[in-house]
Tab-separated table of C-alpha atoms and ligand atoms in Angstrom:
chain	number	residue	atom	x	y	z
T	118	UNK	CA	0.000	0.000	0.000
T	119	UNK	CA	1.371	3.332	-0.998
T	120	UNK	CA	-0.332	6.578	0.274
T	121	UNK	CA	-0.660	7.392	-3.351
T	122	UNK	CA	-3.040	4.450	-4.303
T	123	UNK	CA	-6.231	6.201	-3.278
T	124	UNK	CA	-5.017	8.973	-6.143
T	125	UNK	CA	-4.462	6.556	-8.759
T	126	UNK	CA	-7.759	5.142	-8.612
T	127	UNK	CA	-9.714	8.212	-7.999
T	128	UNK	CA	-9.324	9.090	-11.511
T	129	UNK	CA	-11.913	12.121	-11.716
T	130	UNK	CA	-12.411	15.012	-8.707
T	131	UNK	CA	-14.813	17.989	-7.726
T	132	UNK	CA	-12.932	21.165	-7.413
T	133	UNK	CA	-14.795	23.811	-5.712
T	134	UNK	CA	-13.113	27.766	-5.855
T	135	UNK	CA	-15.520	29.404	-3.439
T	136	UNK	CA	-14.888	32.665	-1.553
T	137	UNK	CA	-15.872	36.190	-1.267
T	138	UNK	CA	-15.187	36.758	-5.069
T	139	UNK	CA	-18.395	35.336	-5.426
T	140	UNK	CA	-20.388	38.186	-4.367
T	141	UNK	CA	-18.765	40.673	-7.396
T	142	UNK	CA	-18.730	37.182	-9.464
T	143	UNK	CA	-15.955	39.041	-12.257
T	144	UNK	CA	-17.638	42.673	-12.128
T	145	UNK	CA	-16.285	45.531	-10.202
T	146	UNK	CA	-18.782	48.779	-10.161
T	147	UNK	CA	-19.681	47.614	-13.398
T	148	UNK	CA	-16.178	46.950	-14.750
T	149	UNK	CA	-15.649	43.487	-16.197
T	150	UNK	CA	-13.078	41.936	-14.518
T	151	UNK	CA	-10.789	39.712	-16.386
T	152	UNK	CA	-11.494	35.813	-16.597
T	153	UNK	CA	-10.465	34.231	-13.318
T	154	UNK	CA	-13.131	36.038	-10.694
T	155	UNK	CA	-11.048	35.123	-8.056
T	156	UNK	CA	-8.354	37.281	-9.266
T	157	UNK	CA	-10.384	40.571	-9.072
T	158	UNK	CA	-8.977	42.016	-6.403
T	159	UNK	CA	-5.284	41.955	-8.170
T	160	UNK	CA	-6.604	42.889	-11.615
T	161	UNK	CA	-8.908	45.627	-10.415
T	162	UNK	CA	-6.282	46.542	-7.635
T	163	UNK	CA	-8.668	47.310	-5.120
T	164	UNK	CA	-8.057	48.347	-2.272
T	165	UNK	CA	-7.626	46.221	0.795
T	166	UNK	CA	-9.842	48.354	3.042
T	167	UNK	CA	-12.448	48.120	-0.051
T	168	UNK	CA	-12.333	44.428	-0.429
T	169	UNK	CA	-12.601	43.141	2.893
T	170	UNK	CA	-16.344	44.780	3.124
T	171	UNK	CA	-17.100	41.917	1.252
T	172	UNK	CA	-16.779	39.765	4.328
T	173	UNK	CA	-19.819	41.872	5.389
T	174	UNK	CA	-21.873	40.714	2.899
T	175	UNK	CA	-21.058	37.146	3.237
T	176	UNK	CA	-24.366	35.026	3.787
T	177	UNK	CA	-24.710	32.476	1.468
T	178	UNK	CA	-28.368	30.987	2.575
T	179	UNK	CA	-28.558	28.489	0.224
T	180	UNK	CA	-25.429	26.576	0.927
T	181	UNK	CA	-25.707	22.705	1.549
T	182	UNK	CA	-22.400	20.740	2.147
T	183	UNK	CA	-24.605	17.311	1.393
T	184	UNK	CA	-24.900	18.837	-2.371
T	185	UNK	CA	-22.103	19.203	-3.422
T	186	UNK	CA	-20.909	15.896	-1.556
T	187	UNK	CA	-23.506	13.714	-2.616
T	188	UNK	CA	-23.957	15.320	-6.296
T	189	UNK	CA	-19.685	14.980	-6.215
T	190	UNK	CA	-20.396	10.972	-6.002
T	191	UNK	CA	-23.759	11.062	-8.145
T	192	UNK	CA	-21.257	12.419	-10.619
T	193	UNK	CA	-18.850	9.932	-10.573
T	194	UNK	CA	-16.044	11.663	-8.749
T	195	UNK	CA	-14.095	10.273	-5.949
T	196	UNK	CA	-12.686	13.557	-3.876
T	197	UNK	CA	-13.157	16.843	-3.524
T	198	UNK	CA	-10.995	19.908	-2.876
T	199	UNK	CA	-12.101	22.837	-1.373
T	200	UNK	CA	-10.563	26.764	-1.564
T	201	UNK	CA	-9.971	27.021	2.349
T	202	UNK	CA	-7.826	30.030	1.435
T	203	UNK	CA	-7.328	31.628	-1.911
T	204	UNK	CA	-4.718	34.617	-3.379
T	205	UNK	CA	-7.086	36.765	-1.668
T	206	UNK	CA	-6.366	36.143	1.545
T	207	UNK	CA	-9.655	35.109	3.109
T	208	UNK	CA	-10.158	32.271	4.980
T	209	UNK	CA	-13.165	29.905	4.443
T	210	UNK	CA	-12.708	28.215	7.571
T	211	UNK	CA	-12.540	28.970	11.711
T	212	UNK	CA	-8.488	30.218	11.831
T	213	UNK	CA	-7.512	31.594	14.893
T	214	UNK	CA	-4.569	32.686	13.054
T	215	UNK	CA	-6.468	35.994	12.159
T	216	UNK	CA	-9.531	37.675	11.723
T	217	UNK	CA	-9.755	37.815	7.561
T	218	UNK	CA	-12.324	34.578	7.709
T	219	UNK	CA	-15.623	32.896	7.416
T	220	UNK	CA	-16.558	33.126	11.180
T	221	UNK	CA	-17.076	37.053	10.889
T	222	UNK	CA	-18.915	37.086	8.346
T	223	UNK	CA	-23.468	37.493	8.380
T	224	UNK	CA	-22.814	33.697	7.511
T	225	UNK	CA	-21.264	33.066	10.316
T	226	UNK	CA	-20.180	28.903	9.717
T	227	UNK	CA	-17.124	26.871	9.156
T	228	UNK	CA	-17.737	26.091	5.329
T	229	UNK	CA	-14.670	23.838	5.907
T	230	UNK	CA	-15.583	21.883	8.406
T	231	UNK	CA	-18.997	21.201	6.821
T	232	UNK	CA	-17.926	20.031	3.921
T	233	UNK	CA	-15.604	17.858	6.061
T	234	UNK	CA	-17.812	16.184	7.859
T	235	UNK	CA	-20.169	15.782	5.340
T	236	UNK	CA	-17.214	13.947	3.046
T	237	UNK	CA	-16.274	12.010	6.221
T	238	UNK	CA	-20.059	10.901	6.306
T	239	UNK	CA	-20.664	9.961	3.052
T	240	UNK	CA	-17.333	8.503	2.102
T	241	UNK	CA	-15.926	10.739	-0.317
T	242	UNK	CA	-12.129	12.115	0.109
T	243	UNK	CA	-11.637	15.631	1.452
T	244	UNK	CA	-8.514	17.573	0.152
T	245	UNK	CA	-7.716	20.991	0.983
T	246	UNK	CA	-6.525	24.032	-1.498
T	247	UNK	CA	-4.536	26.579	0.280
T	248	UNK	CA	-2.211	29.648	-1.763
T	249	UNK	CA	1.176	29.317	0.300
T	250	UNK	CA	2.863	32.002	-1.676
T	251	UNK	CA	0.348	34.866	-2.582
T	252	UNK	CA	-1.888	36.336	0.311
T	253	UNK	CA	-3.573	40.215	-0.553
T	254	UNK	CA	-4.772	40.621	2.896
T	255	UNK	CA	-1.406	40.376	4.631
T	256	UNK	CA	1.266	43.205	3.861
T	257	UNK	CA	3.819	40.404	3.939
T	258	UNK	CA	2.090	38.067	1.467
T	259	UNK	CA	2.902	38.090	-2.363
T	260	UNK	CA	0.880	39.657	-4.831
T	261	UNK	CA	-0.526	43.058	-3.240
T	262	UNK	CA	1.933	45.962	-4.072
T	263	UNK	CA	-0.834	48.342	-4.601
T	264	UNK	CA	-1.583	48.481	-0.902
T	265	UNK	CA	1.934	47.461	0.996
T	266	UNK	CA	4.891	48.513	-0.370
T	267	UNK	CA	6.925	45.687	-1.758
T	268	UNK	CA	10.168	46.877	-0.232
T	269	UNK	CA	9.244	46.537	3.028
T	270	UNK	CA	7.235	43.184	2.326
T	271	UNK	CA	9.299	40.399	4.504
T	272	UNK	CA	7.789	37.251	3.079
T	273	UNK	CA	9.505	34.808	6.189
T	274	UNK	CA	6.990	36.938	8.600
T	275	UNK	CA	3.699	36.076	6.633
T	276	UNK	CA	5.468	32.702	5.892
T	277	UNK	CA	6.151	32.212	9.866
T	278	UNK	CA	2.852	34.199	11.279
T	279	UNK	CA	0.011	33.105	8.967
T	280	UNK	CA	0.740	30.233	5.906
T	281	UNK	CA	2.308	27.443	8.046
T	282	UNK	CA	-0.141	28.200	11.128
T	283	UNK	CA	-3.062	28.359	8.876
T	284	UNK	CA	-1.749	25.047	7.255
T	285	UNK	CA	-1.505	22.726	11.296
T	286	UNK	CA	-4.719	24.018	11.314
T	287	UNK	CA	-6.456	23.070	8.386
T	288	UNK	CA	-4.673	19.013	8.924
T	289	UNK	CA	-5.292	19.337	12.535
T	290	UNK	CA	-8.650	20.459	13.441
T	291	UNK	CA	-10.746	18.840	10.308
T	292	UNK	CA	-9.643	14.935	10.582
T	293	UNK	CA	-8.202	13.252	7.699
T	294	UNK	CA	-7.204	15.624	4.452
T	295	UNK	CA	-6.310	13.265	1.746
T	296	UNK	CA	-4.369	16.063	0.031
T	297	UNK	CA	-3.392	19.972	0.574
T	298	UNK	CA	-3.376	21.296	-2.884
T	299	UNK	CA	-0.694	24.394	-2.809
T	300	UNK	CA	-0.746	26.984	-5.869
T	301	UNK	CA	1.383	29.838	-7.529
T	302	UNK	CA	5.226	29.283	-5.607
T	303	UNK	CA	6.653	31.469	-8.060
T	304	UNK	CA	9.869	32.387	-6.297
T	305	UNK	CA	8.991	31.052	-2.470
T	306	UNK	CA	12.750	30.212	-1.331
T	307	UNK	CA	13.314	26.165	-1.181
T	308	UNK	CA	14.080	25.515	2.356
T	309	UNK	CA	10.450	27.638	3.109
T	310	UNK	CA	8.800	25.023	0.534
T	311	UNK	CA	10.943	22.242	2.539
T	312	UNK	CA	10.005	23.320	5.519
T	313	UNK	CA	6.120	23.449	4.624
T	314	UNK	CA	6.031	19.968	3.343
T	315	UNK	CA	8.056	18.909	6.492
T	316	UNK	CA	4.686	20.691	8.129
T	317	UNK	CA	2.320	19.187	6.346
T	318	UNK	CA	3.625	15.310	6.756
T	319	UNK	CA	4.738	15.951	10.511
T	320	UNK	CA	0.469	16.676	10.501
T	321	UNK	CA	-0.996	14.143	8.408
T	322	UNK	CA	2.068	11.638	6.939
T	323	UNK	CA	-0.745	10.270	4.120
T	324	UNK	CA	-1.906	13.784	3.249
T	325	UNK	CA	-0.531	14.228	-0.514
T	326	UNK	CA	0.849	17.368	-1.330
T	327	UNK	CA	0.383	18.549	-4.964
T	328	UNK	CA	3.188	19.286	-7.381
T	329	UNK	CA	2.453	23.263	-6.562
T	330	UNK	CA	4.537	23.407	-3.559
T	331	UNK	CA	7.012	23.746	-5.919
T	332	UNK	CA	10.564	22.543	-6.656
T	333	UNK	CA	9.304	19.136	-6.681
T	334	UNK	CA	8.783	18.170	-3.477
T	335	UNK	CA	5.050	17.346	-3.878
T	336	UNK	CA	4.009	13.404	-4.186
T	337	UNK	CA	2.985	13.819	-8.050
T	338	UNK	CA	2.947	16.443	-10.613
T	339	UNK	CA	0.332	18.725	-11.117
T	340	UNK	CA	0.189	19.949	-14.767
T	341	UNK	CA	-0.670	23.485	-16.062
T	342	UNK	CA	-4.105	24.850	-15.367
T	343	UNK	CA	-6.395	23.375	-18.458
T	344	UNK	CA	-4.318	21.009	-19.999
T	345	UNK	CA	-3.308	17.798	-21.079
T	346	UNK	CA	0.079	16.397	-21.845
T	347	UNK	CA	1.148	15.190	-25.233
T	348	UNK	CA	2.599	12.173	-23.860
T	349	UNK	CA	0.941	9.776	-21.492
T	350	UNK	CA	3.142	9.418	-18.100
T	351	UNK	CA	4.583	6.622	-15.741
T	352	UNK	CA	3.070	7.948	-12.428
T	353	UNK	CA	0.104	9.480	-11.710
T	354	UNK	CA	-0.402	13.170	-12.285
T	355	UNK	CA	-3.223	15.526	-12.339
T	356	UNK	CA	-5.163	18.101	-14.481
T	357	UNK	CA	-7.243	20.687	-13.251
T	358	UNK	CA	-9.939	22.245	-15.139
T	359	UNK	CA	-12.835	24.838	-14.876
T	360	UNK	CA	-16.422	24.082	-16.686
T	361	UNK	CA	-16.378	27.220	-17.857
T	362	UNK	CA	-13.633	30.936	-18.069
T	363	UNK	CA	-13.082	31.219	-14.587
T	364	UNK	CA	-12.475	29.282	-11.700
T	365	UNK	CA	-14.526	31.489	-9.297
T	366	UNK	CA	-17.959	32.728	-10.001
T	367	UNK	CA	-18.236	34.512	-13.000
T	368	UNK	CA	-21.847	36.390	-13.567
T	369	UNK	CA	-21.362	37.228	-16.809
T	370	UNK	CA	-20.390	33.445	-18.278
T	371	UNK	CA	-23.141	31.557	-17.991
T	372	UNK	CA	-21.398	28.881	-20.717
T	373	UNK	CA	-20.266	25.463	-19.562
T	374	UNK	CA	-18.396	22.168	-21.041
T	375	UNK	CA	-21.086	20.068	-22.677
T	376	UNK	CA	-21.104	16.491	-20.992
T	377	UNK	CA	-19.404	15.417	-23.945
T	378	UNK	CA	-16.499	17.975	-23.360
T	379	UNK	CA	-16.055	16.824	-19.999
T	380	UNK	CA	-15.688	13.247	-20.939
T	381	UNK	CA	-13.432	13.464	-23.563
T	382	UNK	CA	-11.525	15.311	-21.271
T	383	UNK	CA	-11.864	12.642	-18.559
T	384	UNK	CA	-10.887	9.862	-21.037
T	385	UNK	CA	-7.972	11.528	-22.666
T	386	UNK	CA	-6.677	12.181	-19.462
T	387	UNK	CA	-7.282	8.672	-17.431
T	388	UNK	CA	-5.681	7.402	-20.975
T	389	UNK	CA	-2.628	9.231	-20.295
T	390	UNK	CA	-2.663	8.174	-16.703
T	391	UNK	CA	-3.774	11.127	-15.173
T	392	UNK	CA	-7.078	12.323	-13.178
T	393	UNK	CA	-9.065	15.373	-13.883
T	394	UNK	CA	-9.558	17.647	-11.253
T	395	UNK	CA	-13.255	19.573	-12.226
T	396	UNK	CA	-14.584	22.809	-11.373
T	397	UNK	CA	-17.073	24.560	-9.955
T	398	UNK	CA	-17.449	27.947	-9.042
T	399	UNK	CA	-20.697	28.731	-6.450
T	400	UNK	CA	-22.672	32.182	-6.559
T	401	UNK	CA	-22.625	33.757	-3.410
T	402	UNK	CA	-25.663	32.048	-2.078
T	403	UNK	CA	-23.799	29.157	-2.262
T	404	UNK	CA	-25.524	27.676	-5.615
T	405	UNK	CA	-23.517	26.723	-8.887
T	406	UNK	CA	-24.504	27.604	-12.446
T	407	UNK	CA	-26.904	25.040	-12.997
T	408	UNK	CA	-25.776	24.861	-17.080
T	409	UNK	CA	-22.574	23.017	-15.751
T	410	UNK	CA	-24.635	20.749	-12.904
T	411	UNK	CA	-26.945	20.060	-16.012
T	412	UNK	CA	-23.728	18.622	-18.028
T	413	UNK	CA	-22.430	16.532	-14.799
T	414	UNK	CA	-25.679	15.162	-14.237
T	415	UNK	CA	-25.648	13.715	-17.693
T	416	UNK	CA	-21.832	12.810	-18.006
T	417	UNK	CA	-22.365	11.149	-14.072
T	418	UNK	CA	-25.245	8.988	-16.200
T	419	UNK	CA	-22.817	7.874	-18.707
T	420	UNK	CA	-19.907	7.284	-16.080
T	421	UNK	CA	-23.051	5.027	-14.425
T	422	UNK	CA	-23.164	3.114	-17.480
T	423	UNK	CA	-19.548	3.021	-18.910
T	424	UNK	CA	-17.184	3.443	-15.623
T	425	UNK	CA	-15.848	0.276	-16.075
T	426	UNK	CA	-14.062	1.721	-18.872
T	427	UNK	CA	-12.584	4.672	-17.067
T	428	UNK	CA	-12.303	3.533	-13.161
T	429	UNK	CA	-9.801	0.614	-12.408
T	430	UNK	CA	-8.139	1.429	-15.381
T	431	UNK	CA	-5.120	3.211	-16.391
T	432	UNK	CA	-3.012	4.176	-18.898
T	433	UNK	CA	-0.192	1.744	-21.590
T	434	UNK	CA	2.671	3.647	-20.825
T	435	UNK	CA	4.823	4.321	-24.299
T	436	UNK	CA	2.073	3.315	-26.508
T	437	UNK	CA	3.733	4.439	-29.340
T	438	UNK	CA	1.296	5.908	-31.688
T	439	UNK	CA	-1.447	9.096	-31.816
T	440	UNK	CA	-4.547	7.490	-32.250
T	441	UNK	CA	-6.690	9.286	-34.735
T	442	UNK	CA	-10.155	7.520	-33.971
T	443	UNK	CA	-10.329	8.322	-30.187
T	444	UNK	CA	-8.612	7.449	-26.825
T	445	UNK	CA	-7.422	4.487	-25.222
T	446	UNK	CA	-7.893	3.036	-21.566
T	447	UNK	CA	-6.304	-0.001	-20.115
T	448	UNK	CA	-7.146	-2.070	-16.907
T	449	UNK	CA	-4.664	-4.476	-16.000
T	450	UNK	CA	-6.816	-6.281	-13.650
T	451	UNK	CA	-9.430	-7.051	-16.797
T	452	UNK	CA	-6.571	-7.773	-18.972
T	453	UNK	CA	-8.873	-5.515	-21.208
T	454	UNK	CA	-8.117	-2.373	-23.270
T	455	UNK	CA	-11.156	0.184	-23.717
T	456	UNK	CA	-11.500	1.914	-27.296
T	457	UNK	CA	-13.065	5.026	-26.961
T	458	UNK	CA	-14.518	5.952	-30.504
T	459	UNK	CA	-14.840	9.701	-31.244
T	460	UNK	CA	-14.271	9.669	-34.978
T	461	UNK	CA	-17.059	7.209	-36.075
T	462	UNK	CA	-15.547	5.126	-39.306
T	463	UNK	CA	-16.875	5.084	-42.395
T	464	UNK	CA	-17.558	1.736	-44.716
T	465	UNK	CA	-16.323	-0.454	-44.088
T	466	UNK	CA	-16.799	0.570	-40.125
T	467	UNK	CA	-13.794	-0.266	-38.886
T	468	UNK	CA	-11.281	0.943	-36.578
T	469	UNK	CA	-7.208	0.170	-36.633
T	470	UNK	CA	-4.819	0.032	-33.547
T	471	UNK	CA	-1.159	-0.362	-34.652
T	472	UNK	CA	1.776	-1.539	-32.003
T	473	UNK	CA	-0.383	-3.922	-29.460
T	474	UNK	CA	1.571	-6.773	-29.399
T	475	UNK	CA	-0.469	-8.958	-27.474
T	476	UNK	CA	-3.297	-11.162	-28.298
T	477	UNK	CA	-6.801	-10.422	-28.441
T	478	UNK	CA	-9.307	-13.119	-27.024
T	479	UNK	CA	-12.582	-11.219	-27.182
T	480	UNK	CA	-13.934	-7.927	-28.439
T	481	UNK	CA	-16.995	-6.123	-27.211
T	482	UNK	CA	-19.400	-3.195	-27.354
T	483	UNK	CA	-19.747	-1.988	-24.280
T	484	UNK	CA	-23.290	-0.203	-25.064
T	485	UNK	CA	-24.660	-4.053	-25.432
T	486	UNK	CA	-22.312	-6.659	-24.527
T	487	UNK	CA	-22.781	-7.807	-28.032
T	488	UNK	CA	-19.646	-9.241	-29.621
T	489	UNK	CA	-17.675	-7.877	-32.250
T	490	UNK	CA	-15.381	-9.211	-35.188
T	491	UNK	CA	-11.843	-8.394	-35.245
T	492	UNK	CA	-9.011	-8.990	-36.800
T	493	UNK	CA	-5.248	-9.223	-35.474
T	494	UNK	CA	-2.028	-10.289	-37.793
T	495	UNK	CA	1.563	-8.909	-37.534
T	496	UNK	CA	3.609	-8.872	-40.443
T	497	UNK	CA	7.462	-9.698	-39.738
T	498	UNK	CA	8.487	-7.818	-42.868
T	499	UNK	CA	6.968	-4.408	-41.960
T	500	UNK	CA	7.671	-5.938	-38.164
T	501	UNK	CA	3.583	-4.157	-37.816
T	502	UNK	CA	1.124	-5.353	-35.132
T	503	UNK	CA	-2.308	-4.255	-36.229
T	504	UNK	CA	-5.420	-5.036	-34.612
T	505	UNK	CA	-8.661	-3.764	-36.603
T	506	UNK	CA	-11.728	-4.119	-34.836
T	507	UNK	CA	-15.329	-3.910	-37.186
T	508	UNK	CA	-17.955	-1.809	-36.029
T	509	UNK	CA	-21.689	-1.877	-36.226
T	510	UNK	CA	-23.269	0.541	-39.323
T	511	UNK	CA	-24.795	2.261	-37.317
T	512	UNK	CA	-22.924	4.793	-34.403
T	513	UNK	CA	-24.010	3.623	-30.901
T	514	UNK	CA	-22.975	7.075	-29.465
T	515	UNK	CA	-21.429	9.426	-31.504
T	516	UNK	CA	-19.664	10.962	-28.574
T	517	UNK	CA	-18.126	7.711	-27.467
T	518	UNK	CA	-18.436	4.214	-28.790
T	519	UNK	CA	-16.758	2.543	-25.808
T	520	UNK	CA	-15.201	-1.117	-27.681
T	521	UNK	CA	-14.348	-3.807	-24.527
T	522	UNK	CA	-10.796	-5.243	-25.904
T	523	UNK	CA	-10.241	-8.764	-23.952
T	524	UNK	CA	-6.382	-10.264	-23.986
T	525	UNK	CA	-5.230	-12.879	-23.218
T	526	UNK	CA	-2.439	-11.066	-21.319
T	527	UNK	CA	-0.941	-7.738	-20.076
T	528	UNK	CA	-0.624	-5.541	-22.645
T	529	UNK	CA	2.412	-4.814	-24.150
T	530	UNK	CA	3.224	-2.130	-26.799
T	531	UNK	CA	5.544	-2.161	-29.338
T	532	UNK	CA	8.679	0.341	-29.481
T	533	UNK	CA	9.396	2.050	-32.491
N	634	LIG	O1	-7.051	28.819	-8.415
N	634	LIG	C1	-7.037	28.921	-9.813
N	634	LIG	C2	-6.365	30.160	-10.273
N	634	LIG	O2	-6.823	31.327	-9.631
N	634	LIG	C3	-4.935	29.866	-9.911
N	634	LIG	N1	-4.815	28.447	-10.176
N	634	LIG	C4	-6.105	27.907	-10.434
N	634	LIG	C5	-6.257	26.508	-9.910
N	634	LIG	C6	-3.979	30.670	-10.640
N	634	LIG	N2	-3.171	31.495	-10.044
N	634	LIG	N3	-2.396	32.044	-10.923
N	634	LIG	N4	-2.710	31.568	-12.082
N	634	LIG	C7	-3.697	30.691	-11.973
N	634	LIG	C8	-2.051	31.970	-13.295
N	634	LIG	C9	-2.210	33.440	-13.431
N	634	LIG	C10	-3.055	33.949	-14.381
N	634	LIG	C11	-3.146	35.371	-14.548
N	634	LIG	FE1	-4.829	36.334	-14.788
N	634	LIG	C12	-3.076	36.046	-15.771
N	634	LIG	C13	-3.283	36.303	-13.527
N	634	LIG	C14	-3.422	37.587	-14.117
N	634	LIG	C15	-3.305	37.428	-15.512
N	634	LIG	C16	-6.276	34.915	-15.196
N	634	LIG	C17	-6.372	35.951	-16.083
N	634	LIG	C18	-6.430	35.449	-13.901
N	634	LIG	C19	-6.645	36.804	-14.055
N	634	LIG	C20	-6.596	37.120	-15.377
């Protein structure tokens, strides 16, 4: 058992970017703010004194732990992270490490610990997001130069006063965090980023870190915001992604990934070995767009249907070709490979996988169970492996024709 294993089957994650932001929600007295609402206060430069009278307004009425928790599983997903402290400063949670949180707001209520004991109850994972580097509330945090001057800024004293408190208490007062996602280390000297991961396993020794904490010392890697690698990857890794422009409520998109977008995300990433880290951004009563609950309702349906070809699977490392039909997942315990069919064929309906060397013993289509013909050879002269598998006339699903490949043993790919 490695503390990791939990991570490599999770596969697919809620990611929730709540926080006072929500109430301007990406306009500032009538200003658009640029994409990212949780980034108004920086783009807009607004004052600190002006800001923190959003913590007045705070009373988000509508907010239910149980939906996101219980939606988060309905949905397929197997953890959820939560903003307990963004760029911004605030703190979404009971600190005692200073007065810029939740508890004095109208709302008056832990959000974190709600949403941590309603994980706890319902079995889903609880990890925690938390901005290390950049704090705009605290003249010795990165990022706010329009209020403190950066000269006298002495990062150690927000580093020493307010990040690594704030972090014992988030793995100390809200039971088990099964990872502390850090963001943005820019230029945060080493031995401070040592010294925080020293922090954070002294706390909680199977709390993951994430690959933000910078300089490598998290437990995987964390790739760019919205993205997906080229190449699949040995070890796991993760991708996080919004449903729409902006990680924090944005009023004026009211756009989201289709259900389709969302799984061909999921799939290309899980085929690359990776998980997909989701978000959603709540208004600030709490409630989330419901265009992007909508689309997770209906990709959670297909997930119902077709998980087998996404959970308990994982990626070939190597494979050595682009595949031009679709994606490709691989569970080792089935001994099966999963064709995911995005570009339906044409006559005569068939699909072509070059470089599997091993055997195939049964194909499948998952919609039906029904069996399908196939044909594998390997041609010593070209020293080609081709496997072409024949598909039905007519498209199943013209987002994803998911095609059950049964070997008869681990998969191996060719190297060219
Ligand atoms: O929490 C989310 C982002 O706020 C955070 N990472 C994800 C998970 C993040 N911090 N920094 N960045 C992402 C990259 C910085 C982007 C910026 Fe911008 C470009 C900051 C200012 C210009 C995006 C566009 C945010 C505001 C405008």
């Amino acid at each position: 058992m490695s503390k990791k294993d939990w991570f490599r089957e999770a596969k697919y994650g809620l990611f929730i970017h709540w926080g006072i932001y929500a109430i301007p929600g990406g306009e500032w007295k009538g200003a658009p703010s640029p994409h990212g609402s949780e980034w108004i206060m920086k783009n807009m430069k607004i004052p600190y004194a002006e800001y923190k009278e959003l913590a007045g307004q705070f009373n988000p009425q509508s907010f239910d732990p149980y939906y996101y928790v219980r939606n988060a599983k309905k949905w397929g997903m197997k953890y959820l992270t939560f903003t307990a402290k963004h760029h911004d400063g605030f703190a979404m949670y009971d600190t005692k490490v200073s007065d810029y949180n939740v508890m004095n707001t109208p709302y008056g209520k832990d959000i974190v610990k709600q949403l941590a004991d309603a994980c706890a109850e319902e079995g889903l994972t609880f990890c925690l997001y938390y901005s290390q580097m950049q704090d705009w509330e605290d003249p010795d945090g990165n990022g706010n130069t329009w209020d403190f001057d950066p000269a006298k800024k002495d990062f150690k004293r927000y580093f020493y006063n307010k990040c690594l408190p704030q972090v014992k208490e988030l793995l100390t007062n809200y039971g088990k965090i099964g990872m502390i996602w850090f963001d943005t280390p820019y230029d945060m000297p080493k031995e401070l980023c040592e010294e925080l991961a020293d922090t954070v396993r002294a706390c909680q020794p199977d709390c993951l870190i994430n690959g933000r904490i910078g300089y490598g010392l998290g437990d995987f890697r964390e790739v760019a915001d919205n993205t997906i690698p080229v190449l699949s990857r040995s070890d796991v890794w993760e991708s996080p992604m919004t449903m729409n422009s902006s990680w924090g409520y944005i009023k004026r998109d009211q756009t989201s990934k289709s259900a389709a977008d969302v799984l061909q995300n999921l799939v290309r990433i899980v085929g690359k070995g990776g998980n997909l880290l989701l978000n959603l951004g709540p208004d600030e009563n709490g409630l989330s767009p419901k265009v992007c609950t909508d689309a997770l309702d209906v990709a959670g349906e297909w997930l119902e249907k077709y998980g087998d070809s996404i959970f308990g699977t994982t990626n070939i490392p190597n494979f050595p070709y682009l595949l031009t039909w679709g994606d490709l997942t691989y569970s080792k315990a089935r001994k099966t490979l999963y064709f995911h069919v995005k570009k339906y064929p044409e006559f005569p309906y068939r699909v072509l996988l070059t470089g599997l060397e091993t055997k195939v013993k049964r194909v499948t289509l998952m919609a039906d169970g029904s069996p399908l013909k196939y044909s594998q050879s390997y041609e010593p002269g070209r020293d080609e492996h081709r496997l072409y598998i024949f598909l039905p006339e007519v498209c199943p699903d013209a987002d994803d024709t998911v095609v059950a490949v049964e070997l008869e043993a681990e998969a191996t790919a060719q190297s060219i």
